[in-house]
Amino acid sequence: MSEEKKSIWQKIYSPMILSLAIRNLKLNKFRTILSMIGIVIGVFAICGMGMISAGFTEEMNSMISDTADTLTISPVGEKVIDGTTTTGFSAKDLRDIESAVKSVTKEYEFIPMYSSTKYIYIGKETTMASVSGMDANDLEKIATLIQGTLPRGSTNVVVGETFAEDNDLRIGSRMIMLNSGGQEVTSRVVGILEDTGVMTLGFSTSSAVVGSIEWYTGLVGDNHGLYDMVIVKAYDPTELTPIDDAIEKKMNGKEDKDSDDTVFILNSYEIMEIFDEIMSMSSIFTTIISGISLLVAAVAITNVMLMSVKERTREVGILRSIGTYRSQILQMFLYEAGLIGLIGAVAGTLLALTAAPIMLMAMIGSLDAMLSLSVLAYVPIGILIGLIVCLISGLYPAWKAANLNPVEAMSTD
Amino acid sequence: MNSIPVVELHDVSKIYPMPAGDVHALNHVNFSIQKGEFVAIMGPSGSGKSTLMNMIGCLDVPTSGEIKINGKSTSEMTDDELTLHRRETIGFIFQKFNLISLLTAYENVEYPLILKHGHKDDTTRTRDLLRMVGLTDGQMQHTPYELSGGQQQRVSIARALANDPTFLLCDEPTGNLDSKMSMQIMEILTDLHAQGRTVVMVTHDPKTAEYAERIVIIKDGEIVNE
Ligand SMILES: Nc1ncnc2c1ncn2[C@@H]1O[C@H](COP(=O)(O)OP(=O)(O)OP(=O)(O)O)[C@@H](O)[C@H]1O
Ligand SMILES: [Mg+2]
């Protein structure tokens, strides 16, 4: 008769039916709250654990992802040269290592460098830095210059971003170090390197002072021409492990690590993989736990909704007899379940938003990750999951109510 | 009588299967109601009066036989069509009042209007109906539990009239009321009939039945006398 065409929104949203649902929830406040607890805990678990692991991953990735394409090779075997015991890579060692690399790929960078730790005097301050000497062109391959120029010559250096900030260094700033003879050597900052983070798996710029080989040997000496470290960068990171194996085999005689090794290799790709594996395993674990708690919540809600349907059977009969459609009855109970879900899920998400920063602060000591997209995504995800779980839980009870026989329903008490 | 009856029952039976044996609530009933009639249905308790009313009001389906609404068989109608028919054409007044306890008296009467129009009653219709059946403005804001039986029955009459039905089905409308209140309710029903509505009423009380122009007597699920 007067069935005007309705929009989808009008079909989904009916203020009168919503108001009936709200009134019933209010009438049974205690039961409503009890049924919500399950969903609050479930959403809190899924959301909180999700946020923590996303935040943790985010933080880890920001620390190590950039350098997952390098092998850092350090000498461990001792050498006796001119009567003194020392460690380092000789020119022959370097040739051997590079030939091992070449046996796997032609797409690589091979960067030998000197490095040690030194006291640095800047104005009246004294600080420690890791000083390195390498070819300026090589430096460009493992670090990014954000200001100034690459260090060439015997007095120019570049410094890491954090180191520059901490020590108030700018392009043109000067710093003093003592050379092996105890004399003061002044170096001038000509460039700033982009920060790689503290936990980098390759070359870290965090507290780095880098100059040319000429500058380094002038300051520290040349240690019989022995290099302290080699960085191998592969353009295809999946080749890192075969390269790693080839170097181990060539230098240590076998692929397994051992105590009489001559080189130690830090394979950033492998570490990344292990890390990813741990993270994905822990996220599977948390998903299972959260899934179980949501399942428990779902069962509780179905139970409460069945009770609600049973209690309101007579009312459903009356509503049907005076012209309420089956679909509207279905809607009424789904609203009820949906409201429990929505309120419960929002509460659970708010709890997670409180707990996750506390946990993250305790685990990684920083809240930066909290604001990342992958963490904040759990806010809508949590609310949606809670809502959907409740709607699904309410589906069977609602369907049952909608299909009650009006006469029989009305005659119950 | 050559016009199409409002309701026709052809050979209608209703059987409730029970553990102790089937209950034949209606037994091959043939019965029709013309537009504008005022029919009283009488009979002993358990004779099938309410079952018959439920069939006439499209609230239940017969086990066998055919029911026609304005010439159309209900077996050919979907549940939504039957629901729409109840909403738009029929006004139910039940013995047990059957008001919705979550809603106030006013909202109970407004409910069918919202069902029909999809929004709250922005006219004075709800209030006018409640005033007509004798409720005060204060009583309109009460929930059913805060009203007396007579007041509840008035509210249920107002609700039955909300969508201006052409057909009123009353199952013992005065069964729970004292004689003075019963008289008042019957006056209202008589008025509604006089305005052209079809009224079917179940009653135990011969005095109430006198208001009707046709009396049907039912016994053990069969119509025994007209
Ligand atoms: N849902 C049901 N299940 C089983 N039997 C039923 C059901 N509803 C009614 N009956 C039976 O059908 C018969 C007719 O019932 P009905 O309610 O129509 O009687 P009635 O004439 O309205 O009685 P009353 O005057 O007491 O209201 C009775 O025997 C009753 O027990
Ligand atoms: Mg009855």
PDB file of C-alpha atoms and ligand atoms in Angstrom, chain B residues 50 95 171-172, ligand 2:
ATOM      1  CA  SER B  50      -9.257 -17.651  19.482  1.00  0.00           C
ATOM      2  CA  GLN B  95      -8.071 -10.332  25.576  1.00  0.00           C
ATOM      3  CA  ASP B 171     -10.806 -11.357  21.244  1.00  0.00           C
ATOM      4  CA  GLU B 172     -12.832 -10.907  24.442  1.00  0.00           C
TER       5      GLU B 172
HETATM    6 MG    MG C   2      -9.566 -17.597  23.516  1.00  0.00          MG
END
